[in-house]
Amino acid sequence: MIDPVRLSTRYVVDTNIIIYTLKGMREAVQALEQLEEDALEVYYSTIVEAELFSFHELTTEQKVRIRGILDLGEIVDVDSEVALKAAELRALSKKNYQRKLKLPDAIVVATAFLYSATLITRNVDDFKYLRDYGLRLWNPFEQYE
């Protein structure tokens, strides 16, 4: 299998990968470790940050762990450029694919597009149709499923 990390130098990490890392799931942990070891560019959307910290039962320790993971990369704000790209992707998804792309997902995908980055997610099926437009996807669980 071709190592997806060697195909790109920039990565946007989806919320689910961080959640699986916090749960200690080997595939997610190894993916983030590999990005860190290879000193690649890692980005997280502020929407990912919001999703992670919105769990109502987070302990102080869990909050520290989340912050530690997010500090390994750069947080990308949802500015006008990201918002407009997300809107474009949502419209395109509905018009050309009859798919409803949720706004948080559209923001994460827009971030990947704007940073010319590979999106790391376990939810590849939610986004694979966007490969037609150049979206690169990596599911670190793929080789295990």
CSV table of N, CA and C in Angstrom, one decimal:
chain,number,residue,atom,x,y,z
A,1,MET,N,0.8,-1.2,0.0
A,1,MET,CA,0.0,0.0,0.0
A,1,MET,C,0.9,1.2,0.0
A,2,ILE,N,0.5,2.2,-0.8
A,2,ILE,CA,1.2,3.5,-0.8
A,2,ILE,C,1.0,4.2,0.5
A,3,ASP,N,2.0,4.8,1.1
A,3,ASP,CA,1.9,5.5,2.3
A,3,ASP,C,1.3,6.9,2.0
A,4,PRO,N,0.0,7.2,2.5
A,4,PRO,CA,-0.6,8.4,2.2
A,4,PRO,C,0.1,9.6,2.7
A,5,VAL,N,0.9,9.5,3.8
A,5,VAL,CA,1.6,10.6,4.3
A,5,VAL,C,2.7,11.1,3.3
A,6,ARG,N,3.2,10.2,2.5
A,6,ARG,CA,4.2,10.6,1.5
A,6,ARG,C,3.6,11.3,0.3
A,7,LEU,N,2.3,11.3,0.2
A,7,LEU,CA,1.7,11.9,-1.0
A,7,LEU,C,1.5,13.4,-0.8
A,8,SER,N,1.6,13.9,0.4
A,8,SER,CA,1.3,15.3,0.7
A,8,SER,C,2.2,15.8,1.8
A,9,THR,N,2.3,17.1,1.9
A,9,THR,CA,3.0,17.7,3.1
A,9,THR,C,2.1,18.5,4.0
A,10,ARG,N,0.9,18.7,3.6
A,10,ARG,CA,-0.1,19.4,4.3
A,10,ARG,C,-1.3,18.6,4.6
A,11,TYR,N,-1.8,18.7,5.9
A,11,TYR,CA,-2.9,17.9,6.3
A,11,TYR,C,-3.9,18.7,7.1
A,12,VAL,N,-5.2,18.5,6.9
A,12,VAL,CA,-6.3,19.0,7.7
A,12,VAL,C,-6.9,17.8,8.5
A,13,VAL,N,-6.9,17.9,9.8
A,13,VAL,CA,-7.4,16.8,10.6
A,13,VAL,C,-8.9,17.0,11.0
A,14,ASP,N,-9.7,16.0,10.7
A,14,ASP,CA,-11.1,16.0,11.0
A,14,ASP,C,-11.3,15.7,12.5
A,15,THR,N,-12.4,16.1,13.0
A,15,THR,CA,-12.8,15.9,14.4
A,15,THR,C,-12.7,14.5,14.8
A,16,ASN,N,-13.2,13.6,14.0
A,16,ASN,CA,-13.3,12.2,14.4
A,16,ASN,C,-11.9,11.6,14.6
A,17,ILE,N,-10.9,12.0,13.9
A,17,ILE,CA,-9.5,11.5,14.1
A,17,ILE,C,-9.0,11.8,15.5
A,18,ILE,N,-9.3,13.0,16.0
A,18,ILE,CA,-8.9,13.5,17.3
A,18,ILE,C,-9.7,12.7,18.4
A,19,ILE,N,-10.9,12.5,18.2
A,19,ILE,CA,-11.7,11.8,19.1
A,19,ILE,C,-11.2,10.3,19.2
A,20,TYR,N,-10.9,9.7,18.1
A,20,TYR,CA,-10.4,8.3,18.2
A,20,TYR,C,-9.0,8.3,18.8
A,21,THR,N,-8.2,9.4,18.6
A,21,THR,CA,-6.9,9.5,19.3
A,21,THR,C,-7.1,9.5,20.8
A,22,LEU,N,-8.0,10.4,21.2
A,22,LEU,CA,-8.3,10.5,22.7
A,22,LEU,C,-8.8,9.2,23.3
A,23,LYS,N,-9.4,8.4,22.4
A,23,LYS,CA,-9.9,7.0,22.9
A,23,LYS,C,-8.8,6.0,22.8
A,24,GLY,N,-7.6,6.4,22.3
A,24,GLY,CA,-6.5,5.5,22.2
A,24,GLY,C,-6.5,4.5,21.1
A,25,MET,N,-7.3,4.8,20.1
A,25,MET,CA,-7.4,3.9,18.9
A,25,MET,C,-6.1,4.0,18.1
A,26,ARG,N,-5.5,2.9,18.0
A,26,ARG,CA,-4.1,2.8,17.4
A,26,ARG,C,-3.9,3.5,16.1
A,27,GLU,N,-4.9,3.3,15.2
A,27,GLU,CA,-4.8,3.8,13.8
A,27,GLU,C,-4.7,5.4,13.9
A,28,ALA,N,-5.6,6.0,14.7
A,28,ALA,CA,-5.6,7.4,14.8
A,28,ALA,C,-4.4,8.0,15.5
A,29,VAL,N,-4.0,7.3,16.5
A,29,VAL,CA,-2.8,7.7,17.3
A,29,VAL,C,-1.6,7.6,16.4
A,30,GLN,N,-1.4,6.6,15.6
A,30,GLN,CA,-0.3,6.4,14.7
A,30,GLN,C,-0.3,7.4,13.6
A,31,ALA,N,-1.4,7.8,13.1
A,31,ALA,CA,-1.5,8.8,12.0
A,31,ALA,C,-1.0,10.1,12.5
A,32,LEU,N,-1.5,10.6,13.7
A,32,LEU,CA,-1.0,11.8,14.2
A,32,LEU,C,0.5,11.8,14.6
A,33,GLU,N,0.9,10.7,15.2
A,33,GLU,CA,2.3,10.6,15.5
A,33,GLU,C,3.2,10.7,14.3
A,34,GLN,N,2.7,10.0,13.2
A,34,GLN,CA,3.5,10.1,11.9
A,34,GLN,C,3.6,11.5,11.4
A,35,LEU,N,2.5,12.2,11.5
A,35,LEU,CA,2.5,13.6,11.0
A,35,LEU,C,3.5,14.4,11.8
A,36,GLU,N,3.5,14.2,13.1
A,36,GLU,CA,4.4,15.0,14.0
A,36,GLU,C,5.9,14.6,13.8
A,37,GLU,N,6.1,13.3,13.7
A,37,GLU,CA,7.5,12.8,13.4
A,37,GLU,C,8.1,13.3,12.1
A,38,ASP,N,7.3,13.4,11.1
A,38,ASP,CA,7.7,13.8,9.8
A,38,ASP,C,7.7,15.3,9.6
A,39,ALA,N,7.3,16.0,10.7
A,39,ALA,CA,7.3,17.5,10.8
A,39,ALA,C,6.5,18.1,9.6
A,40,LEU,N,5.4,17.5,9.3
A,40,LEU,CA,4.5,18.0,8.2
A,40,LEU,C,3.6,19.1,8.7
A,41,GLU,N,3.0,19.8,7.8
A,41,GLU,CA,2.1,20.9,8.1
A,41,GLU,C,0.8,20.3,8.5
A,42,VAL,N,0.3,20.6,9.7
A,42,VAL,CA,-1.0,20.1,10.2
A,42,VAL,C,-1.9,21.3,10.5
A,43,TYR,N,-3.1,21.2,10.1
A,43,TYR,CA,-4.1,22.3,10.3
A,43,TYR,C,-5.4,21.7,10.9
A,44,TYR,N,-6.0,22.5,11.7
A,44,TYR,CA,-7.3,22.2,12.3
A,44,TYR,C,-8.2,23.4,12.1
A,45,SER,N,-9.4,23.2,11.7
A,45,SER,CA,-10.4,24.3,11.6
A,45,SER,C,-10.8,24.6,13.0
A,46,THR,N,-11.2,25.9,13.2
A,46,THR,CA,-11.8,26.3,14.5
A,46,THR,C,-13.1,25.5,14.7
A,47,ILE,N,-13.7,25.0,13.7
A,47,ILE,CA,-14.9,24.3,13.9
A,47,ILE,C,-14.6,22.9,14.6
A,48,VAL,N,-13.4,22.4,14.3
A,48,VAL,CA,-13.0,21.1,14.9
A,48,VAL,C,-12.8,21.4,16.4
A,49,GLU,N,-12.1,22.6,16.7
A,49,GLU,CA,-11.9,23.0,18.1
A,49,GLU,C,-13.2,23.1,18.8
A,50,ALA,N,-14.2,23.8,18.2
A,50,ALA,CA,-15.5,24.0,18.8
A,50,ALA,C,-16.2,22.6,19.0
A,51,GLU,N,-16.1,21.7,18.1
A,51,GLU,CA,-16.8,20.4,18.2
A,51,GLU,C,-16.2,19.6,19.4
A,52,LEU,N,-14.8,19.7,19.5
A,52,LEU,CA,-14.2,18.9,20.5
A,52,LEU,C,-14.5,19.4,21.9
A,53,PHE,N,-14.5,20.7,22.1
A,53,PHE,CA,-14.7,21.3,23.4
A,53,PHE,C,-16.2,21.5,23.7
A,54,SER,N,-17.1,21.1,22.9
A,54,SER,CA,-18.5,21.2,23.1
A,54,SER,C,-19.1,20.0,23.9
A,55,PHE,N,-18.3,18.9,24.1
A,55,PHE,CA,-18.8,17.8,24.9
A,55,PHE,C,-18.9,18.2,26.3
A,56,HIS,N,-20.1,18.1,26.9
A,56,HIS,CA,-20.4,18.6,28.2
A,56,HIS,C,-19.8,17.9,29.4
A,57,GLU,N,-19.3,16.7,29.2
A,57,GLU,CA,-18.7,16.0,30.3
A,57,GLU,C,-17.2,15.9,30.2
A,58,LEU,N,-16.6,16.8,29.5
A,58,LEU,CA,-15.1,16.8,29.5
A,58,LEU,C,-14.5,17.1,30.8
A,59,THR,N,-13.5,16.3,31.2
A,59,THR,CA,-12.7,16.5,32.4
A,59,THR,C,-11.6,17.5,32.1
A,60,THR,N,-11.0,18.0,33.1
A,60,THR,CA,-9.9,18.9,32.9
A,60,THR,C,-8.8,18.2,32.2
A,61,GLU,N,-8.5,17.0,32.5
A,61,GLU,CA,-7.5,16.2,31.9
A,61,GLU,C,-7.8,16.0,30.4
A,62,GLN,N,-9.0,15.8,30.0
A,62,GLN,CA,-9.4,15.6,28.6
A,62,GLN,C,-9.2,16.9,27.9
A,63,LYS,N,-9.6,18.0,28.5
A,63,LYS,CA,-9.4,19.3,27.9
A,63,LYS,C,-7.9,19.6,27.6
A,64,VAL,N,-7.1,19.2,28.6
A,64,VAL,CA,-5.6,19.4,28.4
A,64,VAL,C,-5.1,18.5,27.3
A,65,ARG,N,-5.6,17.3,27.2
A,65,ARG,CA,-5.2,16.4,26.1
A,65,ARG,C,-5.6,17.0,24.7
A,66,ILE,N,-6.8,17.5,24.6
A,66,ILE,CA,-7.3,18.0,23.4
A,66,ILE,C,-6.4,19.2,23.0
A,67,ARG,N,-6.2,20.1,23.9
A,67,ARG,CA,-5.4,21.3,23.7
A,67,ARG,C,-4.0,20.8,23.2
A,68,GLY,N,-3.4,19.8,23.8
A,68,GLY,CA,-2.1,19.3,23.4
A,68,GLY,C,-2.1,18.8,22.0
A,69,ILE,N,-3.1,18.1,21.6
A,69,ILE,CA,-3.2,17.6,20.2
A,69,ILE,C,-3.4,18.8,19.2
A,70,LEU,N,-4.2,19.8,19.6
A,70,LEU,CA,-4.4,20.9,18.7
A,70,LEU,C,-3.2,21.8,18.6
A,71,ASP,N,-2.4,21.8,19.6
A,71,ASP,CA,-1.2,22.6,19.6
A,71,ASP,C,-0.1,22.0,18.7
A,72,LEU,N,-0.3,20.8,18.2
A,72,LEU,CA,0.6,20.2,17.3
A,72,LEU,C,0.5,20.8,15.9
A,73,GLY,N,-0.6,21.5,15.7
A,73,GLY,CA,-0.8,22.1,14.3
A,73,GLY,C,-1.2,23.5,14.4
A,74,GLU,N,-1.7,24.0,13.4
A,74,GLU,CA,-2.2,25.4,13.3
A,74,GLU,C,-3.7,25.5,13.2
A,75,ILE,N,-4.3,26.3,14.1
A,75,ILE,CA,-5.7,26.5,14.0
A,75,ILE,C,-6.0,27.5,12.9
A,76,VAL,N,-7.0,27.1,12.1
A,76,VAL,CA,-7.4,28.0,11.0
A,76,VAL,C,-8.8,28.6,11.3
A,77,ASP,N,-8.8,29.9,11.3
A,77,ASP,CA,-10.1,30.5,11.6
A,77,ASP,C,-11.0,30.4,10.4
A,78,VAL,N,-12.3,30.5,10.8
A,78,VAL,CA,-13.3,30.5,9.7
A,78,VAL,C,-13.5,32.0,9.3
A,79,ASP,N,-12.8,32.4,8.3
A,79,ASP,CA,-12.9,33.7,7.8
A,79,ASP,C,-13.8,33.7,6.6
A,80,SER,N,-13.9,34.8,5.9
A,80,SER,CA,-14.8,35.0,4.8
A,80,SER,C,-14.4,34.0,3.7
A,81,GLU,N,-13.1,33.8,3.4
A,81,GLU,CA,-12.7,32.9,2.3
A,81,GLU,C,-13.1,31.5,2.6
A,82,VAL,N,-12.9,31.0,3.9
A,82,VAL,CA,-13.3,29.7,4.2
A,82,VAL,C,-14.8,29.6,4.1
A,83,ALA,N,-15.5,30.6,4.7
A,83,ALA,CA,-17.0,30.5,4.6
A,83,ALA,C,-17.6,30.5,3.2
A,84,LEU,N,-17.0,31.3,2.3
A,84,LEU,CA,-17.5,31.2,0.9
A,84,LEU,C,-17.1,29.9,0.2
A,85,LYS,N,-16.0,29.4,0.5
A,85,LYS,CA,-15.6,28.1,-0.1
A,85,LYS,C,-16.6,27.0,0.4
A,86,ALA,N,-16.9,27.0,1.7
A,86,ALA,CA,-17.8,26.1,2.3
A,86,ALA,C,-19.2,26.2,1.7
A,87,ALA,N,-19.6,27.4,1.5
A,87,ALA,CA,-20.9,27.6,0.8
A,87,ALA,C,-20.9,27.1,-0.6
A,88,GLU,N,-19.8,27.3,-1.3
A,88,GLU,CA,-19.7,26.8,-2.7
A,88,GLU,C,-19.8,25.3,-2.7
A,89,LEU,N,-19.1,24.7,-1.7
A,89,LEU,CA,-19.1,23.2,-1.7
A,89,LEU,C,-20.4,22.6,-1.3
A,90,ARG,N,-21.1,23.3,-0.4
A,90,ARG,CA,-22.5,22.8,-0.1
A,90,ARG,C,-23.4,22.9,-1.3
A,91,ALA,N,-23.3,24.0,-2.0
A,91,ALA,CA,-24.2,24.2,-3.2
A,91,ALA,C,-23.9,23.2,-4.2
A,92,LEU,N,-22.6,23.0,-4.5
A,92,LEU,CA,-22.1,22.0,-5.5
A,92,LEU,C,-22.6,20.6,-5.1
A,93,SER,N,-22.5,20.3,-3.8
A,93,SER,CA,-22.9,18.9,-3.3
A,93,SER,C,-24.4,18.7,-3.6
A,94,LYS,N,-25.2,19.7,-3.3
A,94,LYS,CA,-26.6,19.5,-3.5
A,94,LYS,C,-27.0,19.5,-5.0
A,95,LYS,N,-26.4,20.4,-5.8
A,95,LYS,CA,-26.7,20.5,-7.2
A,95,LYS,C,-26.3,19.3,-8.0
A,96,ASN,N,-25.0,19.0,-7.8
A,96,ASN,CA,-24.4,17.9,-8.7
A,96,ASN,C,-24.5,16.5,-8.2
A,97,TYR,N,-24.7,16.4,-6.9
A,97,TYR,CA,-24.6,15.0,-6.3
A,97,TYR,C,-25.9,14.7,-5.4
A,98,GLN,N,-26.8,15.7,-5.3
A,98,GLN,CA,-28.0,15.5,-4.5
A,98,GLN,C,-27.6,15.0,-3.1
A,99,ARG,N,-26.5,15.6,-2.5
A,99,ARG,CA,-26.0,15.3,-1.2
A,99,ARG,C,-26.1,16.6,-0.4
A,100,LYS,N,-26.4,16.4,0.9
A,100,LYS,CA,-26.4,17.5,1.8
A,100,LYS,C,-25.2,17.5,2.6
A,101,LEU,N,-24.3,18.4,2.4
A,101,LEU,CA,-23.0,18.5,3.1
A,101,LEU,C,-23.3,19.4,4.3
A,102,LYS,N,-23.1,18.9,5.5
A,102,LYS,CA,-23.4,19.7,6.7
A,102,LYS,C,-22.4,20.8,6.8
A,103,LEU,N,-22.8,21.9,7.3
A,103,LEU,CA,-22.0,23.1,7.4
A,103,LEU,C,-20.6,22.8,8.1
A,104,PRO,N,-20.6,22.2,9.3
A,104,PRO,CA,-19.3,21.9,9.9
A,104,PRO,C,-18.4,21.1,9.0
A,105,ASP,N,-18.9,20.1,8.3
A,105,ASP,CA,-18.1,19.3,7.4
A,105,ASP,C,-17.6,20.1,6.2
A,106,ALA,N,-18.5,21.0,5.7
A,106,ALA,CA,-18.1,21.9,4.6
A,106,ALA,C,-17.0,22.8,5.0
A,107,ILE,N,-17.0,23.3,6.2
A,107,ILE,CA,-15.9,24.2,6.7
A,107,ILE,C,-14.6,23.4,6.8
A,108,VAL,N,-14.6,22.2,7.3
A,108,VAL,CA,-13.4,21.4,7.4
A,108,VAL,C,-12.9,21.1,6.0
A,109,VAL,N,-13.8,20.7,5.1
A,109,VAL,CA,-13.4,20.4,3.7
A,109,VAL,C,-12.9,21.7,3.0
A,110,ALA,N,-13.5,22.8,3.2
A,110,ALA,CA,-13.1,24.1,2.6
A,110,ALA,C,-11.7,24.4,3.0
A,111,THR,N,-11.4,24.2,4.3
A,111,THR,CA,-10.0,24.4,4.8
A,111,THR,C,-9.0,23.5,4.1
A,112,ALA,N,-9.4,22.3,3.9
A,112,ALA,CA,-8.4,21.4,3.2
A,112,ALA,C,-8.2,21.9,1.7
A,113,PHE,N,-9.3,22.3,1.1
A,113,PHE,CA,-9.1,22.9,-0.3
A,113,PHE,C,-8.2,24.1,-0.3
A,114,LEU,N,-8.5,25.0,0.6
A,114,LEU,CA,-7.8,26.3,0.6
A,114,LEU,C,-6.3,26.2,1.0
A,115,TYR,N,-6.0,25.2,1.7
A,115,TYR,CA,-4.6,24.9,2.1
A,115,TYR,C,-4.0,23.9,1.3
A,116,SER,N,-4.6,23.4,0.2
A,116,SER,CA,-4.1,22.4,-0.7
A,116,SER,C,-3.6,21.2,0.2
A,117,ALA,N,-4.5,20.8,1.1
A,117,ALA,CA,-4.1,19.8,2.1
A,117,ALA,C,-4.9,18.5,1.9
A,118,THR,N,-4.4,17.4,2.4
A,118,THR,CA,-5.1,16.2,2.4
A,118,THR,C,-6.0,16.2,3.7
A,119,LEU,N,-7.2,15.8,3.6
A,119,LEU,CA,-8.1,15.7,4.7
A,119,LEU,C,-8.0,14.3,5.3
A,120,ILE,N,-7.7,14.3,6.6
A,120,ILE,CA,-7.6,13.0,7.3
A,120,ILE,C,-8.9,12.8,8.1
A,121,THR,N,-9.6,11.7,7.7
A,121,THR,CA,-10.9,11.5,8.3
A,121,THR,C,-11.2,10.0,8.2
A,122,ARG,N,-12.0,9.5,9.1
A,122,ARG,CA,-12.5,8.2,9.0
A,122,ARG,C,-13.8,8.2,8.1
A,123,ASN,N,-14.4,9.3,7.9
A,123,ASN,CA,-15.6,9.4,7.2
A,123,ASN,C,-15.4,9.7,5.7
A,124,VAL,N,-14.6,8.9,5.1
A,124,VAL,CA,-14.2,9.1,3.7
A,124,VAL,C,-15.5,9.0,2.8
A,125,ASP,N,-16.4,8.2,3.1
A,125,ASP,CA,-17.6,8.0,2.3
A,125,ASP,C,-18.4,9.3,2.2
A,126,ASP,N,-18.3,10.2,3.3
A,126,ASP,CA,-19.0,11.4,3.3
A,126,ASP,C,-18.5,12.4,2.3
A,127,PHE,N,-17.2,12.2,1.9
A,127,PHE,CA,-16.5,13.2,1.1
A,127,PHE,C,-16.0,12.7,-0.2
A,128,LYS,N,-16.0,11.4,-0.5
A,128,LYS,CA,-15.2,10.9,-1.6
A,128,LYS,C,-15.7,11.4,-3.0
A,129,TYR,N,-16.9,11.8,-3.1
A,129,TYR,CA,-17.4,12.4,-4.4
A,129,TYR,C,-16.7,13.7,-4.7
A,130,LEU,N,-16.1,14.4,-3.6
A,130,LEU,CA,-15.4,15.6,-3.9
A,130,LEU,C,-14.0,15.4,-4.4
A,131,ARG,N,-13.6,14.1,-4.5
A,131,ARG,CA,-12.3,13.8,-5.2
A,131,ARG,C,-12.3,14.3,-6.6
A,132,ASP,N,-13.5,14.3,-7.2
A,132,ASP,CA,-13.7,14.8,-8.6
A,132,ASP,C,-13.2,16.3,-8.7
A,133,TYR,N,-13.1,17.0,-7.6
A,133,TYR,CA,-12.7,18.4,-7.6
A,133,TYR,C,-11.3,18.6,-7.0
A,134,GLY,N,-10.7,17.5,-6.8
A,134,GLY,CA,-9.3,17.5,-6.3
A,134,GLY,C,-9.1,17.3,-4.8
A,135,LEU,N,-10.1,17.0,-4.1
A,135,LEU,CA,-9.9,16.7,-2.6
A,135,LEU,C,-9.2,15.4,-2.4
A,136,ARG,N,-8.1,15.5,-1.6
A,136,ARG,CA,-7.4,14.3,-1.3
A,136,ARG,C,-7.8,13.9,0.1
A,137,LEU,N,-8.0,12.6,0.2
A,137,LEU,CA,-8.5,12.0,1.5
A,137,LEU,C,-7.6,10.9,2.0
A,138,TRP,N,-7.5,10.8,3.3
A,138,TRP,CA,-6.7,9.7,3.9
A,138,TRP,C,-7.5,9.2,5.1
A,139,ASN,N,-7.9,7.9,5.1
A,139,ASN,CA,-8.5,7.3,6.2
A,139,ASN,C,-7.4,6.3,6.8
A,140,PRO,N,-6.9,6.7,7.9
A,140,PRO,CA,-5.8,5.9,8.5
A,140,PRO,C,-6.4,4.5,9.0
A,141,PHE,N,-7.7,4.3,9.1
A,141,PHE,CA,-8.3,3.0,9.4
A,141,PHE,C,-8.4,2.1,8.3
A,142,GLU,N,-8.3,2.6,7.0
A,142,GLU,CA,-8.6,1.9,5.8
A,142,GLU,C,-7.9,0.6,5.7
A,143,GLN,N,-6.6,0.6,6.1
A,143,GLN,CA,-5.9,-0.7,5.9
A,143,GLN,C,-6.3,-1.7,7.0
A,144,TYR,N,-7.0,-1.3,8.0
A,144,TYR,CA,-7.4,-2.2,9.0
A,144,TYR,C,-8.9,-2.6,8.9
A,145,GLU,N,-9.7,-1.9,8.1
A,145,GLU,CA,-11.1,-2.3,8.0
A,145,GLU,C,-11.4,-3.3,6.9
